[in-house]
Amino acid sequence: MIHLGWVSPLPPLRSGIADYSAELLPALASRLRLTLFAPSPSESSLFPSLPVYPLEALPDRVAHLDGLLYHLGNNPYHTDIYRLALRFPGIVVLHDYVLHHLVARCTFAAGDMAGYLYHLAYACGRAGVAMAVRRSNGIFSEREQFLEPLHSLLLDRSLGAIVHSRWAAEQLRRDHPHLPVAVIPHHLSPYPLPDREEARRRLGLASDDVMVASFGFITPEKQVERFLWACARLRRDFPQTRCFLVGEPSPALDLPRLLTRLGLTDVVVTGYVDMEEFYRHIAACDIAVNLRYPSAGETSGALVRLLGSGKAVILPNMRQFAEWPDEVCLKVDPGPSAGPMLLHYLRRLVADERLRCRLGENARRYVAEHCALTRSAQGYLDFIFSCLEAPPAGC
């Protein structure tokens, strides 16, 4: 049996990737010998049968492992994971296609300008050097980070890469033709959906209220201002609309000022919620707006949960989001027309309950077929065995 080091955030850290790992590991534990390495591992582990170590312990234990699998995203929890992935190559799971934010945090933000310059020069030559110089001189736009994924140094040292979308896989295969790449869709969480009527009662919703919500960490890239602009106009025609922001606001967004300016002082902003409360809001919700652009090429776990729960969802019509079939969601074209287009779709959905139900049911069926946890687990097993070239008997 392959002995694999699984390197990832784990609960109770507030991380979608931590939750993702926790849900997936039980489905792999019977086919792999797993040792877990995590930032700040909890003393009361969710996995009593699996050894869990802090990241600092990995270098001393590498020799006892057949391979390593690293989960990477732009959350600060991944800085030390990224450094380990460069030192001890393995299979990488790119939860974000663009890792520029993470690399900058590991290098530039840590005072390692030389490391940042090296990454950019390695990835795109003179253009990368020019970008690093601009940043060192304070004439750099944060949005530039979305233009250069900055993962070339990592991928050229890795044994393989797992991504969640065909779009991300196409980019990797074009730029790294010799790298084994697997597309494993983000699985649907096994967490049970609460009773809808009870959830709505707990949230204070009346029977004729239509709950419109955005889920997840509240950042400018979630197009929160555009969402709230549309909600303010929507309520003029449909006063039964109730607007929610389910998640923790980013310090980069002056949310109280924005809500006051738009006259939306009764919008519910939950702050960080645990999984039970998160699913209560999903159960109660009628329409979810999940706009993310510019995008780091991520696949949102919250989005999969919403679609899998049979909710009517509005997405941006770009990159990985465009892969969702048109019959399971509505898509807004990014750009100047995005606001009016979003408002048009919201008006249609609020006014037409049958349309909401039809979209939601299509989404539920699609996710049940394509995003089952067992299917994702098998995808991991097949790819791990392929990359490590030691499939156990019978596989």
C-alpha positions as a Python dict, from the first residue, in 0.01 Angstrom:
ca = {
    (1, 'M'): (0, 0, 0),
    (2, 'I'): (137, 341, -96),
    (3, 'H'): (241, 555, 200),
    (4, 'L'): (142, 911, 109),
    (5, 'G'): (215, 1235, 290),
    (6, 'W'): (-99, 1453, 267),
    (7, 'V'): (-1, 1818, 319),
    (8, 'S'): (-296, 2050, 370),
    (9, 'P'): (-475, 2278, 616),
    (10, 'L'): (-719, 2081, 829),
    (11, 'P'): (-1008, 2179, 1056),
    (12, 'P'): (-1052, 2368, 1279),
    (13, 'L'): (-866, 2619, 1061),
    (14, 'R'): (-1112, 2852, 883),
    (15, 'S'): (-1033, 2735, 533),
    (16, 'G'): (-1241, 2588, 253),
    (17, 'I'): (-944, 2369, 159),
    (18, 'A'): (-927, 2241, 517),
    (19, 'D'): (-1292, 2135, 491),
    (20, 'Y'): (-1229, 1986, 145),
    (21, 'S'): (-945, 1768, 281),
    (22, 'A'): (-1143, 1660, 584),
    (23, 'E'): (-1431, 1543, 362),
    (24, 'L'): (-1209, 1358, 115),
    (25, 'L'): (-968, 1179, 347),
    (26, 'P'): (-1208, 913, 484),
    (27, 'A'): (-1281, 799, 128),
    (28, 'L'): (-907, 746, 64),
    (29, 'A'): (-794, 597, 394),
    (30, 'S'): (-880, 237, 302),
    (31, 'R'): (-667, 245, -16),
    (32, 'L'): (-370, 453, 96),
    (33, 'R'): (-151, 462, 402),
    (34, 'L'): (-183, 829, 493),
    (35, 'T'): (26, 1055, 712),
    (36, 'L'): (-111, 1407, 747),
    (37, 'F'): (93, 1727, 775),
    (38, 'A'): (-93, 2046, 858),
    (39, 'P'): (-32, 2401, 978),
    (40, 'S'): (-135, 2424, 1344),
    (41, 'P'): (-280, 2070, 1365),
    (42, 'S'): (-552, 2033, 1626),
    (43, 'E'): (-476, 1822, 1932),
    (44, 'S'): (-823, 1667, 1904),
    (45, 'S'): (-785, 1540, 1549),
    (46, 'L'): (-1084, 1454, 1334),
    (47, 'F'): (-883, 1154, 1214),
    (48, 'P'): (-797, 940, 1518),
    (49, 'S'): (-670, 656, 1301),
    (50, 'L'): (-435, 878, 1097),
    (51, 'P'): (-109, 1031, 1225),
    (52, 'V'): (-115, 1412, 1207),
    (53, 'Y'): (204, 1619, 1232),
    (54, 'P'): (289, 1988, 1208),
    (55, 'L'): (446, 2101, 881),
    (56, 'E'): (786, 2137, 1049),
    (57, 'A'): (798, 1759, 1098),
    (58, 'L'): (780, 1678, 727),
    (59, 'P'): (1152, 1708, 637),
    (60, 'D'): (1246, 1444, 895),
    (61, 'R'): (978, 1202, 771),
    (62, 'V'): (1012, 1233, 393),
    (63, 'A'): (1239, 930, 372),
    (64, 'H'): (963, 711, 516),
    (65, 'L'): (704, 816, 254),
    (66, 'D'): (642, 690, -99),
    (67, 'G'): (519, 1029, -212),
    (68, 'L'): (374, 1366, -115),
    (69, 'L'): (57, 1547, -213),
    (70, 'Y'): (32, 1921, -148),
    (71, 'H'): (-287, 2127, -141),
    (72, 'L'): (-221, 2484, -254),
    (73, 'G'): (-429, 2799, -264),
    (74, 'N'): (-380, 3169, -197),
    (75, 'N'): (-477, 3155, 169),
    (76, 'P'): (-194, 3248, 414),
    (77, 'Y'): (-214, 2895, 560),
    (78, 'H'): (-37, 2771, 245),
    (79, 'T'): (287, 2972, 267),
    (80, 'D'): (488, 2701, 443),
    (81, 'I'): (318, 2431, 234),
    (82, 'Y'): (441, 2608, -80),
    (83, 'R'): (798, 2625, 51),
    (84, 'L'): (790, 2253, 132),
    (85, 'A'): (655, 2170, -215),
    (86, 'L'): (958, 2341, -369),
    (87, 'R'): (1201, 2154, -141),
    (88, 'F'): (1041, 1811, -159),
    (89, 'P'): (858, 1773, -493),
    (90, 'G'): (536, 1578, -510),
    (91, 'I'): (188, 1597, -659),
    (92, 'V'): (26, 1939, -625),
    (93, 'V'): (-344, 2019, -605),
    (94, 'L'): (-403, 2369, -740),
    (95, 'H'): (-722, 2490, -578),
    (96, 'D'): (-634, 2824, -740),
    (97, 'Y'): (-484, 2821, -1089),
    (98, 'V'): (-315, 3156, -1018),
    (99, 'L'): (-72, 3133, -724),
    (100, 'H'): (80, 3480, -760),
    (101, 'H'): (-75, 3603, -435),
    (102, 'L'): (71, 3306, -246),
    (103, 'V'): (418, 3337, -401),
    (104, 'A'): (425, 3711, -330),
    (105, 'R'): (333, 3639, 33),
    (106, 'C'): (615, 3384, 59),
    (107, 'T'): (873, 3615, -99),
    (108, 'F'): (805, 3986, -145),
    (109, 'A'): (585, 4030, 163),
    (110, 'A'): (841, 3836, 371),
    (111, 'G'): (1122, 4070, 263),
    (112, 'D'): (1264, 3827, 5),
    (113, 'M'): (1270, 4049, -302),
    (114, 'A'): (1531, 3826, -465),
    (115, 'G'): (1299, 3526, -437),
    (116, 'Y'): (1010, 3718, -592),
    (117, 'L'): (1233, 3842, -874),
    (118, 'Y'): (1359, 3488, -936),
    (119, 'H'): (1005, 3349, -962),
    (120, 'L'): (898, 3618, -1207),
    (121, 'A'): (1214, 3594, -1416),
    (122, 'Y'): (1175, 3215, -1430),
    (123, 'A'): (810, 3244, -1536),
    (124, 'C'): (827, 3521, -1796),
    (125, 'G'): (1179, 3651, -1844),
    (126, 'R'): (1233, 4024, -1888),
    (127, 'A'): (863, 4102, -1855),
    (128, 'G'): (870, 3933, -1517),
    (129, 'V'): (1176, 4129, -1407),
    (130, 'A'): (999, 4452, -1508),
    (131, 'M'): (693, 4351, -1300),
    (132, 'A'): (911, 4282, -997),
    (133, 'V'): (1086, 4619, -1034),
    (134, 'R'): (753, 4800, -1059),
    (135, 'R'): (635, 4631, -744),
    (136, 'S'): (953, 4714, -555),
    (137, 'N'): (904, 5079, -653),
    (138, 'G'): (542, 5086, -535),
    (139, 'I'): (388, 5127, -882),
    (140, 'F'): (216, 4791, -898),
    (141, 'S'): (-156, 4721, -920),
    (142, 'E'): (-285, 4432, -710),
    (143, 'R'): (-485, 4319, -1011),
    (144, 'E'): (-163, 4250, -1200),
    (145, 'Q'): (-127, 3941, -984),
    (146, 'F'): (-417, 3783, -1170),
    (147, 'L'): (-232, 3818, -1504),
    (148, 'E'): (69, 3600, -1421),
    (149, 'P'): (-10, 3272, -1238),
    (150, 'L'): (351, 3241, -1114),
    (151, 'H'): (338, 2866, -1067),
    (152, 'S'): (598, 2763, -1328),
    (153, 'L'): (883, 2709, -1081),
    (154, 'L'): (660, 2485, -870),
    (155, 'L'): (514, 2286, -1158),
    (156, 'D'): (848, 2223, -1326),
    (157, 'R'): (956, 2050, -1003),
    (158, 'S'): (633, 1857, -944),
    (159, 'L'): (538, 1499, -1032),
    (160, 'G'): (187, 1595, -1139),
    (161, 'A'): (-95, 1843, -1087),
    (162, 'I'): (-462, 1809, -997),
    (163, 'V'): (-704, 2087, -1092),
    (164, 'H'): (-1081, 2118, -1066),
    (165, 'S'): (-1171, 2255, -1410),
    (166, 'R'): (-1108, 2174, -1774),
    (167, 'W'): (-1008, 2537, -1831),
    (168, 'A'): (-724, 2514, -1576),
    (169, 'A'): (-610, 2181, -1721),
    (170, 'E'): (-594, 2327, -2072),
    (171, 'Q'): (-372, 2610, -1951),
    (172, 'L'): (-137, 2372, -1772),
    (173, 'R'): (-113, 2129, -2064),
    (174, 'R'): (-35, 2416, -2301),
    (175, 'D'): (240, 2566, -2083),
    (176, 'H'): (371, 2243, -1925),
    (177, 'P'): (316, 1972, -2188),
    (178, 'H'): (524, 1712, -2003),
    (179, 'L'): (344, 1751, -1670),
    (180, 'P'): (80, 1487, -1589),
    (181, 'V'): (-247, 1672, -1521),
    (182, 'A'): (-578, 1540, -1387),
    (183, 'V'): (-915, 1716, -1377),
    (184, 'I'): (-1100, 1616, -1061),
    (185, 'P'): (-1416, 1823, -1008),
    (186, 'H'): (-1463, 1975, -665),
    (187, 'H'): (-1678, 1724, -480),
    (188, 'L'): (-2013, 1794, -320),
    (189, 'S'): (-1985, 1805, 56),
    (190, 'P'): (-2161, 1517, 236),
    (191, 'Y'): (-2294, 1762, 496),
    (192, 'P'): (-2676, 1718, 520),
    (193, 'L'): (-2896, 2007, 414),
    (194, 'P'): (-3123, 2129, 698),
    (195, 'D'): (-3500, 2153, 661),
    (196, 'R'): (-3580, 2457, 448),
    (197, 'E'): (-3882, 2582, 644),
    (198, 'E'): (-3707, 2546, 976),
    (199, 'A'): (-3400, 2725, 839),
    (200, 'R'): (-3614, 3013, 711),
    (201, 'R'): (-3792, 3038, 1044),
    (202, 'R'): (-3459, 3052, 1228),
    (203, 'L'): (-3343, 3333, 998),
    (204, 'G'): (-3664, 3533, 1044),
    (205, 'L'): (-3787, 3500, 685),
    (206, 'A'): (-4156, 3532, 606),
    (207, 'S'): (-4325, 3283, 376),
    (208, 'D'): (-4331, 3526, 82),
    (209, 'D'): (-3976, 3660, 134),
    (210, 'V'): (-3727, 3583, -145),
    (211, 'M'): (-3378, 3542, -2),
    (212, 'V'): (-3095, 3657, -231),
    (213, 'A'): (-2745, 3591, -99),
    (214, 'S'): (-2374, 3589, -171),
    (215, 'F'): (-2171, 3323, 10),
    (216, 'G'): (-1807, 3308, 119),
    (217, 'F'): (-1533, 3550, 215),
    (218, 'I'): (-1660, 3898, 119),
    (219, 'T'): (-1394, 4057, -104),
    (220, 'P'): (-1396, 4323, -379),
    (221, 'E'): (-1334, 4041, -631),
    (222, 'K'): (-1673, 3894, -538),
    (223, 'Q'): (-1823, 4204, -705),
    (224, 'V'): (-2000, 4286, -380),
    (225, 'E'): (-2059, 4649, -478),
    (226, 'R'): (-2224, 4540, -803),
    (227, 'F'): (-2434, 4282, -620),
    (228, 'L'): (-2554, 4535, -364),
    (229, 'W'): (-2625, 4794, -637),
    (230, 'A'): (-2850, 4538, -807),
    (231, 'C'): (-3019, 4448, -476),
    (232, 'A'): (-3098, 4813, -404),
    (233, 'R'): (-3277, 4850, -738),
    (234, 'L'): (-3436, 4507, -718),
    (235, 'R'): (-3613, 4595, -395),
    (236, 'R'): (-3786, 4894, -554),
    (237, 'D'): (-3995, 4653, -763),
    (238, 'F'): (-3984, 4350, -530),
    (239, 'P'): (-3994, 4470, -168),
    (240, 'Q'): (-4022, 4107, -51),
    (241, 'T'): (-3652, 4058, -144),
    (242, 'R'): (-3421, 3995, 154),
    (243, 'C'): (-3048, 4035, 91),
    (244, 'F'): (-2775, 3843, 279),
    (245, 'L'): (-2394, 3842, 274),
    (246, 'V'): (-2295, 3510, 430),
    (247, 'G'): (-1931, 3530, 526),
    (248, 'E'): (-1658, 3739, 680),
    (249, 'P'): (-1596, 4083, 522),
    (250, 'S'): (-1247, 4153, 392),
    (251, 'P'): (-1061, 4451, 543),
    (252, 'A'): (-1009, 4566, 182),
    (253, 'L'): (-1382, 4641, 157),
    (254, 'D'): (-1545, 4927, 352),
    (255, 'L'): (-1872, 4740, 375),
    (256, 'P'): (-2058, 4961, 629),
    (257, 'R'): (-1994, 5271, 418),
    (258, 'L'): (-2103, 5091, 102),
    (259, 'L'): (-2429, 4969, 260),
    (260, 'T'): (-2508, 5318, 392),
    (261, 'R'): (-2441, 5479, 54),
    (262, 'L'): (-2677, 5237, -120),
    (263, 'G'): (-2947, 5266, 145),
    (264, 'L'): (-2919, 4898, 236),
    (265, 'T'): (-2876, 4919, 610),
    (266, 'D'): (-3100, 4615, 663),
    (267, 'V'): (-2881, 4378, 457),
    (268, 'V'): (-2780, 4085, 680),
    (269, 'V'): (-2401, 4046, 710),
    (270, 'T'): (-2337, 3727, 906),
    (271, 'G'): (-1961, 3742, 955),
    (272, 'Y'): (-1780, 3408, 972),
    (273, 'V'): (-2022, 3119, 1028),
    (274, 'D'): (-1955, 2754, 1106),
    (275, 'M'): (-2063, 2477, 870),
    (276, 'E'): (-2396, 2423, 1043),
    (277, 'E'): (-2490, 2789, 1012),
    (278, 'F'): (-2354, 2807, 657),
    (279, 'Y'): (-2581, 2524, 548),
    (280, 'R'): (-2876, 2678, 730),
    (281, 'H'): (-2838, 2985, 507),
    (282, 'I'): (-2805, 2766, 197),
    (283, 'A'): (-3123, 2578, 288),
    (284, 'A'): (-3315, 2903, 336),
    (285, 'C'): (-3179, 3073, 23),
    (286, 'D'): (-3379, 3118, -299),
    (287, 'I'): (-3117, 3283, -525),
    (288, 'A'): (-2737, 3284, -488),
    (289, 'V'): (-2506, 3528, -664),
    (290, 'N'): (-2149, 3399, -703),
    (291, 'L'): (-1961, 3660, -908),
    (292, 'R'): (-1581, 3635, -891),
    (293, 'Y'): (-1363, 3843, -1119),
    (294, 'P'): (-1087, 3899, -1167),
    (295, 'S'): (-1048, 3532, -1083),
    (296, 'A'): (-754, 3322, -972),
    (297, 'G'): (-906, 3027, -1157),
    (298, 'E'): (-1051, 2883, -838),
    (299, 'T'): (-1343, 2644, -807),
    (300, 'S'): (-1560, 2750, -517),
    (301, 'G'): (-1669, 2486, -269),
    (302, 'A'): (-1957, 2713, -171),
    (303, 'L'): (-2068, 2720, -535),
    (304, 'V'): (-2073, 2340, -560),
    (305, 'R'): (-2273, 2323, -236),
    (306, 'L'): (-2524, 2577, -365),
    (307, 'L'): (-2575, 2402, -698),
    (308, 'G'): (-2584, 2061, -533),
    (309, 'S'): (-2849, 2189, -294),
    (310, 'G'): (-3075, 2281, -584),
    (311, 'K'): (-3043, 2658, -569),
    (312, 'A'): (-3081, 2906, -855),
    (313, 'V'): (-2731, 3051, -902),
    (314, 'I'): (-2588, 3340, -1106),
    (315, 'L'): (-2223, 3309, -1217),
    (316, 'P'): (-1973, 3507, -1426),
    (317, 'N'): (-1952, 3386, -1786),
    (318, 'M'): (-1577, 3335, -1794),
    (319, 'R'): (-1299, 3078, -1759),
    (320, 'Q'): (-1380, 2792, -1522),
    (321, 'F'): (-1730, 2921, -1442),
    (322, 'A'): (-1833, 2904, -1808),
    (323, 'E'): (-1799, 2524, -1794),
    (324, 'W'): (-2119, 2488, -1592),
    (325, 'P'): (-2398, 2397, -1837),
    (326, 'D'): (-2638, 2676, -1928),
    (327, 'E'): (-2934, 2474, -1805),
    (328, 'V'): (-2806, 2467, -1445),
    (329, 'C'): (-2730, 2837, -1386),
    (330, 'L'): (-2747, 3188, -1531),
    (331, 'K'): (-2426, 3362, -1640),
    (332, 'V'): (-2334, 3729, -1638),
    (333, 'D'): (-2081, 3865, -1887),
    (334, 'P'): (-1807, 4057, -1703),
    (335, 'G'): (-1767, 4416, -1811),
    (336, 'P'): (-1976, 4735, -1830),
    (337, 'S'): (-2301, 4547, -1887),
    (338, 'A'): (-2257, 4316, -1587),
    (339, 'G'): (-2462, 4526, -1345),
    (340, 'P'): (-2771, 4567, -1568),
    (341, 'M'): (-2744, 4200, -1674),
    (342, 'L'): (-2731, 4087, -1313),
    (343, 'L'): (-3030, 4303, -1224),
    (344, 'H'): (-3226, 4162, -1520),
    (345, 'Y'): (-3161, 3804, -1410),
    (346, 'L'): (-3249, 3881, -1049),
    (347, 'R'): (-3578, 4037, -1152),
    (348, 'R'): (-3664, 3731, -1360),
    (349, 'L'): (-3578, 3489, -1083),
    (350, 'V'): (-3760, 3678, -808),
    (351, 'A'): (-4071, 3707, -1026),
    (352, 'D'): (-4071, 3346, -1150),
    (353, 'E'): (-4059, 3077, -884),
    (354, 'R'): (-4095, 2803, -1144),
    (355, 'L'): (-3777, 2925, -1320),
    (356, 'R'): (-3591, 2917, -988),
    (357, 'C'): (-3709, 2563, -921),
    (358, 'R'): (-3624, 2442, -1272),
    (359, 'L'): (-3270, 2580, -1259),
    (360, 'G'): (-3220, 2445, -909),
    (361, 'E'): (-3339, 2095, -994),
    (362, 'N'): (-3118, 2084, -1305),
    (363, 'A'): (-2823, 2193, -1092),
    (364, 'R'): (-2894, 1936, -822),
    (365, 'R'): (-2906, 1649, -1072),
    (366, 'Y'): (-2592, 1762, -1254),
    (367, 'V'): (-2385, 1795, -937),
    (368, 'A'): (-2510, 1461, -802),
    (369, 'E'): (-2381, 1292, -1117),
    (370, 'H'): (-2056, 1480, -1181),
    (371, 'C'): (-1938, 1590, -834),
    (372, 'A'): (-1999, 1285, -616),
    (373, 'L'): (-1743, 1242, -339),
    (374, 'T'): (-1676, 878, -435),
    (375, 'R'): (-1603, 985, -792),
    (376, 'S'): (-1352, 1249, -675),
    (377, 'A'): (-1184, 1000, -442),
    (378, 'Q'): (-1140, 750, -724),
    (379, 'G'): (-992, 1024, -940),
    (380, 'Y'): (-735, 1095, -668),
    (381, 'L'): (-647, 729, -631),
    (382, 'D'): (-605, 673, -1005),
    (383, 'F'): (-382, 978, -1044),
    (384, 'I'): (-172, 911, -735),
    (385, 'F'): (-107, 552, -845),
    (386, 'S'): (-21, 675, -1195),
    (387, 'C'): (224, 942, -1078),
    (388, 'L'): (396, 724, -821),
    (389, 'E'): (403, 425, -1058),
    (390, 'A'): (330, 175, -787),
    (391, 'P'): (-33, 68, -817),
    (392, 'P'): (-138, -182, -555),
    (393, 'A'): (-258, -525, -663),
    (394, 'G'): (-603, -525, -815),
    (395, 'C'): (-604, -156, -916),
}
